[in-house]
Amino acid sequence: MKQTIPWLIAALAGGVVIAAFFIPAAQPWQDRAGQWFEVLAGFAFVLGGANLFVMNLRKIAAQGPGWGYAAVTLVSFVVTLGVGLWKVGVAPRDGRTAWQGGYLDEGSALWWLFEYAYNPLVATMFALLAFYVASAAFRAFRLKNTEASLLLATAFIVLLGRTYAGAALTSFVPPEYSALTIPGMTALIMKVVNTAGQRAIMIGIALGVAATSLKVLLGINRSYLGSGD
Amino acid sequence: MSREARVWLAICLVSGGFLLYRGAFSDAGLGRIYVKPVAARPTIDSEAPGAAAAADEVPQAAREAAAEGAQGNAPGADAGAAANPGGPAAIPAPLVGEGQAWETARRGESGARVSIPRTVGLWLAAFFTLAIFSFLYRDNPCYRFAEAVMVGVSAGYAMVAGFWDALFPKLIARLAPATSQFLTGQREVAPVEWWALIPLALGVLLLLRLAPRGGWLARWPLAFIVGTYAGIRLISFVEADFVAQVRQSIIPLAVFDRNGQFDIWQSLQAVLMIVGLLSALCYFFYSLPHKGLYGRVARVGVWYLMITFGASFAFTVMGRIALLAARLEFLFDDWLWLIDPLSRRGTGG
């Protein structure tokens, strides 16, 4: 009961979506399933937010190590949620009332948080990875064998080929031999070898996704339902 | 305090002091954001008969009055209405008394003024940027504070976007069209779509996952999500990735140019590409042992894959470095005003 009904729901939902691809008459069903999917995805965000709220509240209540940061997370979350849902600071413009404005309109409180907190934090966090990628590459990249040498040489050529230095270093090569310049080699790598490799990876991924999806829809893989009861 | 820490502290104090002095006592200035009021765009009831023609007939005086009203001049609202007596009542009340729309302006631009909230935001963004970068030294309270803010704001933003982009238009607007009319300004109230009760019920079941009892019921909506997603992915991956990639790989190996001449360079590239694709696929095929001739072909595939990974690595590094450059540009240009590569501050200030 607790395993069979969910599987039937999954099989029916997935089957409708697949059937609509082959049977045009089933297209409205697919559209409706897509709408429900989006609604449930919205509820999933609510679930995630509620979970974050409860977890951090528990941490604060327990006064364990780092509970102050949990409080900061909680306050940031509640404030962002509140100003976003209530469209705080959204100005009426172009004949629209404030409630009819976009929740991310310039000048609104959520826009302010997005622009001055979310964006710099996320961008800097990803920028930080530049240092760690370089550090990891320095420690891991060694000319140990053919494969590692190919990887290292390609990375070096492509990195150099996308900068002015790469063009300047091989500027003495005549135009008719442009494929021998660093930018030319970069273009060749991207056009031929990288295309072949990426294409093989994409075909592999597509086959893998198709197989996994079929296993889910046929009930062979029910791991998403959890274990027990 | 160690000698190293004292040296760093001294460098920071001297640099900070110099920047403060430069910002406070020189014309150069320091991180501020200027704004100007958004001019109201007189709009016409586009659905009314003859609206397009009426739009052209709105007197220029009324337009100017409306725009003036939008700049925080309360009488402008009345002026806008009065300048168009008996007209098509086309000009909405200017943006007075309900909040004011502002947009970023250049320093020295006509009507530009310093925005305190945005300037505070700029300094906060600079603090967050430095706080995250401080992790390069070691884990510290500033970094952990910024990290906690990021988690909270990201989760809150995701929930807000989920509500306004998915739950509201796909659920609330269908079940409560009157509310939707108020929040979107639609002219007609759409009929209630009772079908939307099903995803609502499934959504409530999903939230039961947090309840102490009955959490197993959350499997039903979860199964719907997984099933639908599996169906969508199966079709899209097979169509867009598998079939499309195979189709694009079926290319002539002997390439001729427009004059009918055999193009050896393009032909060689096509052959190399197909050889690489097939050999890389051989490597991914694990049902046969990678031995003998098949093993050698698979090994060629590994070389192709290594070159692909090298190129991907290079692009990843370049992307991260571009982000790093953007953050440094933010610090030195937007915040400290040490550089102005785009001449955004001009000479007006």
Short mmCIF file of C-alpha atoms in Angstrom, two decimals, chain A residues 1-219:
data_model
loop_
_atom_site.label_atom_id
_atom_site.label_comp_id
_atom_site.label_asym_id
_atom_site.label_seq_id
_atom_site.Cartn_x
_atom_site.Cartn_y
_atom_site.Cartn_z
CA MET A 1 0.00 0.00 0.00
CA LYS A 2 2.63 2.50 1.07
CA GLN A 3 4.92 1.47 -1.77
CA THR A 4 2.50 0.46 -4.51
CA ILE A 5 0.30 3.58 -4.64
CA PRO A 6 3.27 5.96 -4.90
CA TRP A 7 4.76 3.82 -7.66
CA LEU A 8 1.44 3.85 -9.53
CA ILE A 9 1.29 7.64 -9.20
CA ALA A 10 4.86 7.96 -10.51
CA ALA A 11 4.22 5.55 -13.38
CA LEU A 12 0.97 7.29 -14.35
CA ALA A 13 2.47 10.80 -14.22
CA GLY A 14 5.57 9.79 -16.16
CA GLY A 15 3.52 7.71 -18.60
CA VAL A 16 1.25 10.66 -19.40
CA VAL A 17 4.24 12.90 -20.10
CA ILE A 18 5.85 10.31 -22.37
CA ALA A 19 2.57 9.44 -24.09
CA ALA A 20 1.95 13.10 -24.91
CA PHE A 21 5.14 13.10 -26.93
CA PHE A 22 3.80 10.38 -29.22
CA ILE A 23 0.05 11.15 -29.04
CA PRO A 24 -0.78 14.80 -29.74
CA ALA A 25 -4.28 14.34 -28.26
CA ALA A 26 -2.68 13.73 -24.86
CA GLN A 27 -0.87 17.08 -24.96
CA PRO A 28 -3.37 18.84 -22.62
CA TRP A 29 -2.74 16.15 -20.02
CA GLN A 30 0.96 16.78 -20.25
CA ASP A 31 0.39 20.51 -19.83
CA ARG A 32 -1.73 19.91 -16.77
CA ALA A 33 0.85 17.51 -15.31
CA GLY A 34 3.50 20.17 -15.95
CA GLN A 35 1.43 22.79 -14.10
CA TRP A 36 0.92 20.48 -11.13
CA PHE A 37 4.62 19.71 -11.17
CA GLU A 38 5.42 23.41 -10.92
CA VAL A 39 2.97 23.85 -8.05
CA LEU A 40 4.51 20.93 -6.20
CA ALA A 41 7.98 22.33 -6.87
CA GLY A 42 6.74 25.55 -5.22
CA PHE A 43 5.52 23.51 -2.25
CA ALA A 44 8.91 21.81 -2.15
CA PHE A 45 10.48 25.25 -1.64
CA VAL A 46 8.04 25.85 1.20
CA LEU A 47 8.99 22.49 2.68
CA GLY A 48 12.69 23.31 2.40
CA GLY A 49 12.19 26.72 3.99
CA ALA A 50 10.13 25.27 6.81
CA ASN A 51 12.78 22.62 7.40
CA LEU A 52 15.50 25.27 7.54
CA PHE A 53 13.41 27.28 9.99
CA VAL A 54 12.78 24.32 12.30
CA MET A 55 16.40 23.10 12.23
CA ASN A 56 17.82 26.51 13.06
CA LEU A 57 15.20 27.10 15.73
CA ARG A 58 16.22 23.82 17.37
CA LYS A 59 19.87 24.87 17.25
CA ILE A 60 19.07 28.18 18.91
CA ALA A 61 16.91 26.51 21.55
CA ALA A 62 19.69 24.03 22.35
CA GLN A 63 22.23 26.89 22.63
CA GLY A 64 24.85 24.58 21.16
CA PRO A 65 28.10 25.75 19.55
CA GLY A 66 27.48 28.19 16.72
CA TRP A 67 23.87 28.93 17.71
CA GLY A 68 24.50 32.62 17.03
CA TYR A 69 25.10 31.88 13.36
CA ALA A 70 21.87 29.86 13.31
CA ALA A 71 20.12 32.97 14.62
CA VAL A 72 21.70 35.05 11.85
CA THR A 73 20.51 32.52 9.26
CA LEU A 74 17.02 32.52 10.75
CA VAL A 75 16.74 36.30 10.85
CA SER A 76 18.07 36.65 7.27
CA PHE A 77 15.63 34.01 6.10
CA VAL A 78 12.58 35.49 7.83
CA VAL A 79 13.38 39.05 6.75
CA THR A 80 13.96 38.04 3.12
CA LEU A 81 10.80 35.96 3.07
CA GLY A 82 8.72 38.69 4.67
CA VAL A 83 9.82 41.56 2.45
CA GLY A 84 9.53 39.37 -0.63
CA LEU A 85 6.05 38.04 0.05
CA TRP A 86 4.71 41.46 1.08
CA LYS A 87 6.53 43.22 -1.78
CA VAL A 88 7.90 45.75 0.67
CA GLY A 89 9.20 48.85 -1.08
CA VAL A 90 7.79 48.01 -4.50
CA ALA A 91 6.82 51.37 -5.96
CA PRO A 92 3.79 51.86 -8.15
CA ARG A 93 4.87 52.74 -11.66
CA ASP A 94 3.58 52.84 -15.19
CA GLY A 95 -0.03 52.59 -14.08
CA ARG A 96 0.51 49.59 -11.83
CA THR A 97 -0.17 49.56 -8.11
CA ALA A 98 2.56 48.44 -5.73
CA TRP A 99 0.96 45.00 -5.36
CA GLN A 100 0.93 44.60 -9.13
CA GLY A 101 4.64 45.34 -9.39
CA GLY A 102 7.31 42.68 -9.64
CA TYR A 103 8.68 41.35 -6.39
CA LEU A 104 12.19 42.13 -7.63
CA ASP A 105 11.50 45.62 -8.97
CA GLU A 106 14.37 48.07 -8.59
CA GLY A 107 14.14 49.86 -5.27
CA SER A 108 12.13 47.19 -3.46
CA ALA A 109 13.42 45.68 -0.24
CA LEU A 110 13.91 42.27 -1.82
CA TRP A 111 15.79 43.89 -4.70
CA TRP A 112 18.01 45.59 -2.13
CA LEU A 113 18.73 42.27 -0.42
CA PHE A 114 19.31 40.57 -3.76
CA GLU A 115 21.59 43.30 -5.04
CA TYR A 116 23.60 44.01 -1.92
CA ALA A 117 23.57 40.71 -0.02
CA TYR A 118 22.71 37.72 -2.19
CA ASN A 119 24.63 38.74 -5.32
CA PRO A 120 27.92 39.77 -3.69
CA LEU A 121 27.87 36.79 -1.34
CA VAL A 122 27.24 34.20 -4.02
CA ALA A 123 29.57 35.79 -6.57
CA THR A 124 32.39 36.09 -4.04
CA MET A 125 31.85 32.54 -2.86
CA PHE A 126 32.27 31.29 -6.43
CA ALA A 127 35.18 33.66 -7.03
CA LEU A 128 36.87 32.14 -4.01
CA LEU A 129 36.99 28.88 -5.90
CA ALA A 130 39.49 30.43 -8.33
CA PHE A 131 42.11 30.22 -5.60
CA TYR A 132 41.22 26.69 -4.61
CA VAL A 133 41.05 25.42 -8.19
CA ALA A 134 44.49 26.89 -8.86
CA SER A 135 45.83 25.46 -5.61
CA ALA A 136 44.38 22.00 -6.30
CA ALA A 137 45.67 22.04 -9.87
CA PHE A 138 49.14 22.97 -8.68
CA ARG A 139 49.19 20.03 -6.29
CA ALA A 140 47.40 17.46 -8.47
CA PHE A 141 48.68 18.13 -11.99
CA ARG A 142 51.81 16.12 -12.57
CA LEU A 143 53.23 14.76 -15.82
CA LYS A 144 52.86 11.24 -14.51
CA ASN A 145 51.55 9.54 -17.66
CA THR A 146 50.20 10.25 -21.13
CA GLU A 147 46.65 11.00 -19.96
CA ALA A 148 47.73 13.45 -17.27
CA SER A 149 50.12 15.13 -19.70
CA LEU A 150 47.35 15.56 -22.28
CA LEU A 151 45.05 17.09 -19.69
CA LEU A 152 47.71 19.48 -18.43
CA ALA A 153 48.88 20.53 -21.88
CA THR A 154 45.33 21.12 -23.09
CA ALA A 155 44.44 23.20 -20.05
CA PHE A 156 47.60 25.26 -20.54
CA ILE A 157 46.98 25.84 -24.25
CA VAL A 158 43.29 26.70 -23.84
CA LEU A 159 43.98 29.04 -20.91
CA LEU A 160 46.73 30.78 -22.84
CA GLY A 161 44.80 30.75 -26.11
CA ARG A 162 41.97 32.79 -24.65
CA THR A 163 44.23 35.61 -23.53
CA TYR A 164 46.16 38.33 -25.32
CA ALA A 165 49.38 36.69 -24.15
CA GLY A 166 48.61 33.58 -26.19
CA ALA A 167 48.17 35.58 -29.37
CA ALA A 168 51.25 37.70 -28.66
CA LEU A 169 53.51 34.69 -27.98
CA THR A 170 52.87 33.17 -31.41
CA SER A 171 52.36 36.36 -33.39
CA PHE A 172 55.45 35.55 -35.47
CA VAL A 173 53.70 32.57 -37.13
CA PRO A 174 52.61 33.42 -40.70
CA PRO A 175 48.83 33.69 -41.22
CA GLU A 176 48.76 30.66 -43.54
CA TYR A 177 49.93 28.53 -40.58
CA SER A 178 47.47 30.07 -38.12
CA ALA A 179 46.52 26.62 -36.83
CA LEU A 180 49.98 26.47 -35.24
CA THR A 181 49.41 29.59 -33.14
CA ILE A 182 48.14 29.14 -29.60
CA PRO A 183 44.71 30.65 -30.39
CA GLY A 184 44.58 28.46 -33.52
CA MET A 185 45.39 25.35 -31.51
CA THR A 186 42.77 26.35 -28.98
CA ALA A 187 40.17 26.70 -31.72
CA LEU A 188 41.14 23.32 -33.16
CA ILE A 189 40.94 21.62 -29.77
CA MET A 190 37.53 23.13 -29.13
CA LYS A 191 36.18 22.34 -32.58
CA VAL A 192 37.44 18.79 -33.05
CA VAL A 193 38.61 17.04 -29.90
CA ASN A 194 36.42 18.80 -27.36
CA THR A 195 33.36 18.38 -29.57
CA ALA A 196 34.01 14.66 -29.90
CA GLY A 197 34.58 14.22 -26.17
CA GLN A 198 31.60 16.33 -25.09
CA ARG A 199 29.38 14.58 -27.60
CA ALA A 200 30.36 11.16 -26.29
CA ILE A 201 29.73 12.32 -22.72
CA MET A 202 26.34 13.78 -23.65
CA ILE A 203 25.28 10.60 -25.44
CA GLY A 204 26.37 8.58 -22.40
CA ILE A 205 24.45 10.86 -20.04
CA ALA A 206 21.33 10.72 -22.21
CA LEU A 207 21.39 6.92 -22.24
CA GLY A 208 21.98 6.87 -18.50
CA VAL A 209 19.10 9.25 -17.80
CA ALA A 210 16.77 7.29 -20.07
CA ALA A 211 17.66 4.02 -18.36
CA THR A 212 17.26 5.50 -14.87
CA SER A 213 13.94 7.12 -15.78
CA LEU A 214 12.61 3.84 -17.14
CA LYS A 215 13.70 2.04 -13.97
CA VAL A 216 11.81 4.59 -11.88
CA LEU A 217 8.67 4.46 -14.00
CA LEU A 218 8.64 0.66 -14.15
CA GLY A 219 9.07 0.40 -10.40
#
